[in-house]
Amino acid sequence: MTDVSHGVVVTGAARGIGRAVAELYAERGWRVLSADVNLPPVLRGQRRVKADVSTAAGRERIVRAAREMGGVQVLVNNAAFQGAHGSVLDVSERGWARTLGVNLTAPLLLTRALVDLLPRGAAVVNVASVQGLFAEQGNAAYNASKGGLVNLTRAMALDLAPRGLRVNAVAPGAISTEGVLEAIADSENPEQTRRDYEDLHALRRLGTPQEVAKVVYFLGSDEASFLTGAIVPVDGGMTASFMMAGRPV
Ligand code: NAD
């Protein structure tokens, strides 16, 4: 397959995993539309759009830019709000609504808005989390949003199969994104916190954004042509063991 004429839409592409995904597609010659509430960096061969995926106006901007790009073979629903910490007893209603709106409802509505631009053989890749498979204490909204996205991925796979579309998700472990590295640096004992994060994984290290991007790329490609409705952990073995999964850091 020559990738050169293909187009991909990546949400949340200003930094972290989304940015690594956009960079990988750009490197491999794809036309890339990076969408983010913060304007993404300029990459070669890439268009960018400032858009909040949780609003109808933001999604409309993405659809317009995708149409101008000339077609979409892959949609990567990656944008997420990770800021509403709190347990089931104290998470704010506002934080809950924002988390569900960005992480769960937006992938549904953006996919729906773009579906007529996706030809048979196209693919959607949702970026879920190990926290969609297991829960972390004190992070109820994020856990619920990612658990919802995991099963939404399966629902999308079933409902979009008649259109010849595949839908899969990745469930990353702890990845060395700016956000995770900042959280480690801001903790009381950064060295210990880093080790705690690393020890959640059988491979005893954090993953890199590029390692997640490569799996996203695979799921979106024809190499994965018989794969749909799958949730692929990219977690260094975290969820291979009940001893590691869900252990609070
Ligand atoms: P991040 O917070 O570093 O980046 C997320 C990007 O999404 C940001 O650029 C942000 O501006 C954008 N964004 C947020 N809300 C948006 C909105 N409403 N509309 C458009 N853009 C919006 O995140 P990350 O750590 O790179 O994570 C990327 C994805 O991977 C997320 O879905 C996250 O839940 C998932 N994930 C991350 C990790 C990790 O360890 N970093 C682990 C598991 C899953």
Short mmCIF file of C-alpha atoms and ligand atoms in Angstrom, two decimals:
data_model
loop_
_atom_site.label_atom_id
_atom_site.label_comp_id
_atom_site.label_asym_id
_atom_site.label_seq_id
_atom_site.Cartn_x
_atom_site.Cartn_y
_atom_site.Cartn_z
CA MET A 1 0.00 0.00 0.00
CA THR A 2 1.35 3.42 -0.80
CA ASP A 3 0.37 5.78 1.96
CA VAL A 4 1.04 9.01 0.10
CA SER A 5 -2.50 9.85 -0.98
CA HIS A 6 -4.00 9.13 2.43
CA GLY A 7 -5.41 11.56 4.95
CA VAL A 8 -5.67 11.24 8.73
CA VAL A 9 -7.44 13.36 11.35
CA VAL A 10 -5.82 13.35 14.79
CA THR A 11 -7.50 15.07 17.74
CA GLY A 12 -5.54 16.35 20.71
CA ALA A 13 -2.48 16.61 18.47
CA ALA A 14 -0.81 19.64 20.08
CA ARG A 15 1.25 17.50 22.43
CA GLY A 16 1.77 14.08 23.96
CA ILE A 17 0.52 10.93 22.26
CA GLY A 18 -1.59 12.83 19.72
CA ARG A 19 1.40 14.82 18.57
CA ALA A 20 3.49 11.65 18.22
CA VAL A 21 0.70 10.07 16.17
CA ALA A 22 0.47 13.12 13.88
CA GLU A 23 4.27 13.16 13.48
CA LEU A 24 4.40 9.47 12.58
CA TYR A 25 1.71 9.83 9.91
CA ALA A 26 3.45 12.96 8.54
CA GLU A 27 6.79 11.11 8.44
CA ARG A 28 5.15 8.30 6.49
CA GLY A 29 3.85 10.72 3.87
CA TRP A 30 0.22 11.05 4.92
CA ARG A 31 -1.75 14.25 4.77
CA VAL A 32 -2.40 15.07 8.42
CA LEU A 33 -5.10 17.23 9.97
CA SER A 34 -4.14 17.98 13.56
CA ALA A 35 -7.00 19.27 15.70
CA ASP A 36 -6.66 20.63 19.22
CA VAL A 37 -8.04 23.35 21.52
CA ASN A 38 -4.46 24.61 21.53
CA LEU A 39 -3.14 25.18 18.03
CA PRO A 40 -0.88 22.21 17.19
CA PRO A 41 2.71 22.76 15.97
CA VAL A 42 3.35 22.95 12.25
CA LEU A 43 4.51 19.67 10.73
CA ARG A 44 5.54 19.12 7.13
CA GLY A 45 2.52 18.17 5.05
CA GLN A 46 0.18 18.88 7.91
CA ARG A 47 -2.87 21.06 8.30
CA ARG A 48 -3.98 22.19 11.70
CA VAL A 49 -7.20 23.42 13.15
CA LYS A 50 -7.98 24.97 16.50
CA ALA A 51 -11.11 23.20 17.68
CA ASP A 52 -12.75 21.96 20.85
CA VAL A 53 -14.01 18.46 20.03
CA SER A 54 -16.67 18.73 22.72
CA THR A 55 -18.52 21.52 20.90
CA ALA A 56 -20.60 21.29 17.73
CA ALA A 57 -18.78 24.33 16.31
CA GLY A 58 -15.37 22.72 16.96
CA ARG A 59 -16.40 19.47 15.31
CA GLU A 60 -17.82 21.40 12.34
CA ARG A 61 -14.45 23.16 11.90
CA ILE A 62 -12.73 19.77 11.86
CA VAL A 63 -15.16 18.39 9.28
CA ARG A 64 -14.66 21.43 7.05
CA ALA A 65 -10.88 21.18 7.25
CA ALA A 66 -11.02 17.41 6.61
CA ARG A 67 -13.12 18.00 3.53
CA GLU A 68 -10.60 20.58 2.29
CA MET A 69 -7.81 18.06 2.92
CA GLY A 70 -9.53 15.80 0.40
CA GLY A 71 -10.71 12.77 2.29
CA VAL A 72 -9.95 10.83 5.43
CA GLN A 73 -8.80 7.22 5.66
CA VAL A 74 -8.14 7.26 9.42
CA LEU A 75 -9.67 9.16 12.33
CA VAL A 76 -7.77 9.05 15.61
CA ASN A 77 -9.93 10.12 18.57
CA ASN A 78 -7.16 10.99 21.02
CA ALA A 79 -8.11 14.27 22.74
CA ALA A 80 -8.91 13.89 26.41
CA PHE A 81 -9.57 15.89 29.53
CA GLN A 82 -7.68 14.44 32.47
CA GLY A 83 -8.18 17.26 34.98
CA ALA A 84 -11.21 16.20 37.04
CA HIS A 85 -9.67 14.13 39.79
CA GLY A 86 -11.86 12.96 42.62
CA SER A 87 -13.46 9.86 44.03
CA VAL A 88 -17.03 8.74 43.43
CA LEU A 89 -17.87 10.68 46.58
CA ASP A 90 -16.31 13.99 45.70
CA VAL A 91 -15.79 14.40 41.95
CA SER A 92 -17.57 17.62 40.94
CA GLU A 93 -20.57 17.39 38.62
CA ARG A 94 -18.90 19.91 36.37
CA GLY A 95 -15.68 17.88 36.19
CA TRP A 96 -17.66 14.72 35.55
CA ALA A 97 -19.59 16.34 32.70
CA ARG A 98 -16.46 17.84 31.12
CA THR A 99 -14.59 14.51 31.32
CA LEU A 100 -17.43 12.51 29.81
CA GLY A 101 -18.05 15.25 27.21
CA VAL A 102 -14.49 15.32 25.89
CA ASN A 103 -13.42 11.70 26.40
CA LEU A 104 -16.59 9.79 25.53
CA THR A 105 -19.28 11.88 23.85
CA ALA A 106 -16.90 13.77 21.54
CA PRO A 107 -15.45 10.60 19.92
CA LEU A 108 -19.02 9.46 19.21
CA LEU A 109 -20.14 12.79 17.76
CA LEU A 110 -16.94 13.52 15.81
CA THR A 111 -16.99 10.05 14.25
CA ARG A 112 -20.63 10.59 13.33
CA ALA A 113 -19.84 14.02 11.86
CA LEU A 114 -16.98 12.62 9.73
CA VAL A 115 -18.50 9.28 8.77
CA ASP A 116 -19.63 10.34 5.32
CA LEU A 117 -16.05 11.36 4.48
CA LEU A 118 -14.74 7.90 5.40
CA PRO A 119 -14.59 5.53 2.42
CA ARG A 120 -14.97 1.74 2.74
CA GLY A 121 -11.73 0.38 4.18
CA ALA A 122 -11.20 3.43 6.39
CA ALA A 123 -10.62 3.07 10.12
CA VAL A 124 -11.23 4.80 13.42
CA VAL A 125 -8.75 4.41 16.28
CA ASN A 126 -9.82 5.51 19.75
CA VAL A 127 -7.22 6.25 22.40
CA ALA A 128 -8.62 4.68 25.57
CA SER A 129 -6.48 3.75 28.60
CA VAL A 130 -5.68 0.92 30.97
CA GLN A 131 -7.97 3.00 33.18
CA GLY A 132 -10.80 2.00 30.88
CA LEU A 133 -10.08 -1.64 31.73
CA PHE A 134 -9.42 -1.24 35.45
CA ALA A 135 -10.06 1.61 37.87
CA GLU A 136 -7.70 3.85 39.76
CA GLN A 137 -8.72 5.01 43.22
CA GLY A 138 -9.80 8.65 43.25
CA ASN A 139 -10.19 9.06 39.49
CA ALA A 140 -13.85 8.16 38.96
CA ALA A 141 -14.70 10.45 36.05
CA TYR A 142 -11.67 9.51 33.95
CA ASN A 143 -12.17 5.79 34.72
CA ALA A 144 -15.83 5.99 33.67
CA SER A 145 -15.03 7.95 30.51
CA LYS A 146 -12.37 5.51 29.35
CA GLY A 147 -14.45 2.45 30.32
CA GLY A 148 -17.22 3.97 28.25
CA LEU A 149 -14.86 4.57 25.35
CA VAL A 150 -13.74 0.94 25.45
CA ASN A 151 -17.27 -0.34 25.00
CA LEU A 152 -18.20 2.50 22.62
CA THR A 153 -15.32 1.21 20.46
CA ARG A 154 -17.03 -2.19 20.28
CA ALA A 155 -20.42 -0.60 19.56
CA MET A 156 -18.86 1.52 16.82
CA ALA A 157 -17.15 -1.54 15.33
CA LEU A 158 -20.49 -3.32 15.07
CA ASP A 159 -22.54 -0.37 13.86
CA LEU A 160 -19.99 0.83 11.28
CA ALA A 161 -19.01 -2.59 9.91
CA PRO A 162 -21.81 -2.46 7.29
CA ARG A 163 -20.08 0.66 5.90
CA GLY A 164 -16.81 -1.26 5.60
CA LEU A 165 -15.21 0.69 8.46
CA ARG A 166 -13.06 -0.78 11.22
CA VAL A 167 -12.92 0.65 14.74
CA ASN A 168 -10.34 -0.31 17.36
CA ALA A 169 -8.77 1.22 20.45
CA VAL A 170 -5.44 1.31 22.20
CA ALA A 171 -5.28 1.20 25.99
CA PRO A 172 -1.95 2.78 26.95
CA GLY A 173 -0.24 2.31 30.30
CA ALA A 174 1.76 5.20 31.77
CA ILE A 175 3.43 7.02 28.89
CA SER A 176 6.25 9.55 29.13
CA THR A 177 4.19 12.47 27.83
CA GLU A 178 4.69 16.06 28.96
CA GLY A 179 1.72 15.67 31.32
CA VAL A 180 3.01 12.52 33.02
CA LEU A 181 6.56 13.88 33.26
CA GLU A 182 5.22 17.12 34.79
CA ALA A 183 3.16 15.14 37.33
CA ILE A 184 6.28 13.18 38.28
CA ALA A 185 8.41 16.34 38.55
CA ASP A 186 5.76 18.13 40.66
CA SER A 187 5.41 15.24 43.13
CA GLU A 188 6.98 15.26 46.59
CA ASN A 189 9.62 12.69 45.68
CA PRO A 190 10.01 12.64 41.88
CA GLU A 191 12.52 9.77 41.83
CA GLN A 192 10.26 7.54 43.92
CA THR A 193 7.16 8.57 41.94
CA ARG A 194 8.89 7.70 38.67
CA ARG A 195 9.89 4.29 40.06
CA ASP A 196 6.30 3.75 41.27
CA TYR A 197 4.99 4.50 37.78
CA GLU A 198 7.61 2.28 36.19
CA ASP A 199 6.83 -0.59 38.56
CA LEU A 200 3.21 -0.68 37.38
CA HIS A 201 4.52 -2.28 34.18
CA ALA A 202 6.04 -5.73 33.76
CA LEU A 203 8.72 -4.07 31.61
CA ARG A 204 9.53 -1.72 34.55
CA ARG A 205 9.57 1.46 32.51
CA LEU A 206 7.24 4.06 31.07
CA GLY A 207 6.12 3.70 27.47
CA THR A 208 6.94 6.40 24.93
CA PRO A 209 4.40 8.37 22.90
CA GLN A 210 6.08 6.92 19.78
CA GLU A 211 5.45 3.34 20.96
CA VAL A 212 1.74 4.13 21.25
CA ALA A 213 1.75 5.95 17.89
CA LYS A 214 3.12 2.87 16.09
CA VAL A 215 0.26 0.70 17.37
CA VAL A 216 -2.29 3.38 16.45
CA TYR A 217 -0.75 3.48 12.96
CA PHE A 218 -0.96 -0.30 12.65
CA LEU A 219 -4.62 -0.37 13.73
CA GLY A 220 -5.45 2.29 11.16
CA SER A 221 -3.61 0.50 8.34
CA ASP A 222 -4.58 -2.28 5.98
CA GLU A 223 -2.15 -4.52 7.91
CA ALA A 224 -4.97 -4.72 10.46
CA SER A 225 -7.67 -5.39 7.86
CA PHE A 226 -9.40 -8.18 9.86
CA LEU A 227 -9.17 -6.39 13.20
CA THR A 228 -12.21 -4.52 14.48
CA GLY A 229 -13.74 -4.00 17.91
CA ALA A 230 -10.39 -4.82 19.55
CA ILE A 231 -8.90 -3.06 22.54
CA VAL A 232 -5.12 -3.34 22.35
CA PRO A 233 -3.22 -2.71 25.59
CA VAL A 234 0.01 -0.79 24.96
CA ASP A 235 1.02 -1.09 28.55
CA GLY A 236 4.34 -2.93 28.96
CA GLY A 237 2.46 -5.83 30.53
CA MET A 238 0.61 -3.82 33.19
CA THR A 239 -2.69 -5.58 32.58
CA ALA A 240 -1.05 -8.99 32.14
CA SER A 241 -1.01 -9.21 35.93
CA PHE A 242 -3.74 -8.51 38.44
CA MET A 243 -0.91 -7.51 40.79
CA MET A 244 -0.12 -4.46 38.67
CA ALA A 245 -3.38 -3.44 37.05
CA GLY A 246 -5.23 -0.72 38.88
CA ARG A 247 -2.64 -0.41 41.62
CA PRO A 248 -2.76 3.22 42.66
CA VAL A 249 0.53 5.05 42.21
P1 NAD B 1 -2.26 15.41 26.97
O1 NAD B 1 -3.15 15.92 28.05
O2 NAD B 1 -0.80 15.62 27.06
O3 NAD B 1 -2.74 15.94 25.56
C1 NAD B 1 -4.07 15.94 25.23
C2 NAD B 1 -4.28 16.93 24.12
O4 NAD B 1 -5.69 16.99 23.91
C3 NAD B 1 -3.81 18.34 24.51
O5 NAD B 1 -3.03 18.89 23.48
C4 NAD B 1 -5.10 19.09 24.73
O6 NAD B 1 -5.00 20.47 24.40
C5 NAD B 1 -6.05 18.35 23.80
N1 NAD B 1 -7.44 18.51 24.20
C6 NAD B 1 -7.96 18.41 25.44
N2 NAD B 1 -9.27 18.65 25.42
C7 NAD B 1 -9.58 18.92 24.12
C8 NAD B 1 -10.79 19.25 23.46
N3 NAD B 1 -11.92 19.41 24.14
N4 NAD B 1 -10.76 19.44 22.12
C9 NAD B 1 -9.61 19.31 21.44
N5 NAD B 1 -8.44 19.01 22.02
C10 NAD B 1 -8.43 18.81 23.34
O7 NAD B 1 -2.63 13.88 26.84
P2 NAD B 1 -1.72 12.60 26.56
O8 NAD B 1 -1.13 12.19 27.86
O9 NAD B 1 -0.87 12.77 25.36
O10 NAD B 1 -2.88 11.56 26.25
C11 NAD B 1 -3.42 11.41 24.95
C12 NAD B 1 -4.49 10.34 25.03
O11 NAD B 1 -3.93 9.16 25.59
C13 NAD B 1 -5.66 10.71 25.92
O12 NAD B 1 -6.83 10.16 25.38
C14 NAD B 1 -5.32 10.04 27.23
O13 NAD B 1 -6.47 9.79 28.00
C15 NAD B 1 -4.67 8.77 26.72
N6 NAD B 1 -3.76 8.14 27.67
C16 NAD B 1 -2.62 8.76 28.08
C17 NAD B 1 -1.77 8.10 28.95
C18 NAD B 1 -0.49 8.72 29.42
O14 NAD B 1 0.20 8.10 30.23
N7 NAD B 1 -0.09 9.90 28.97
C19 NAD B 1 -2.10 6.84 29.43
C20 NAD B 1 -3.27 6.23 28.99
C21 NAD B 1 -4.09 6.90 28.10
#
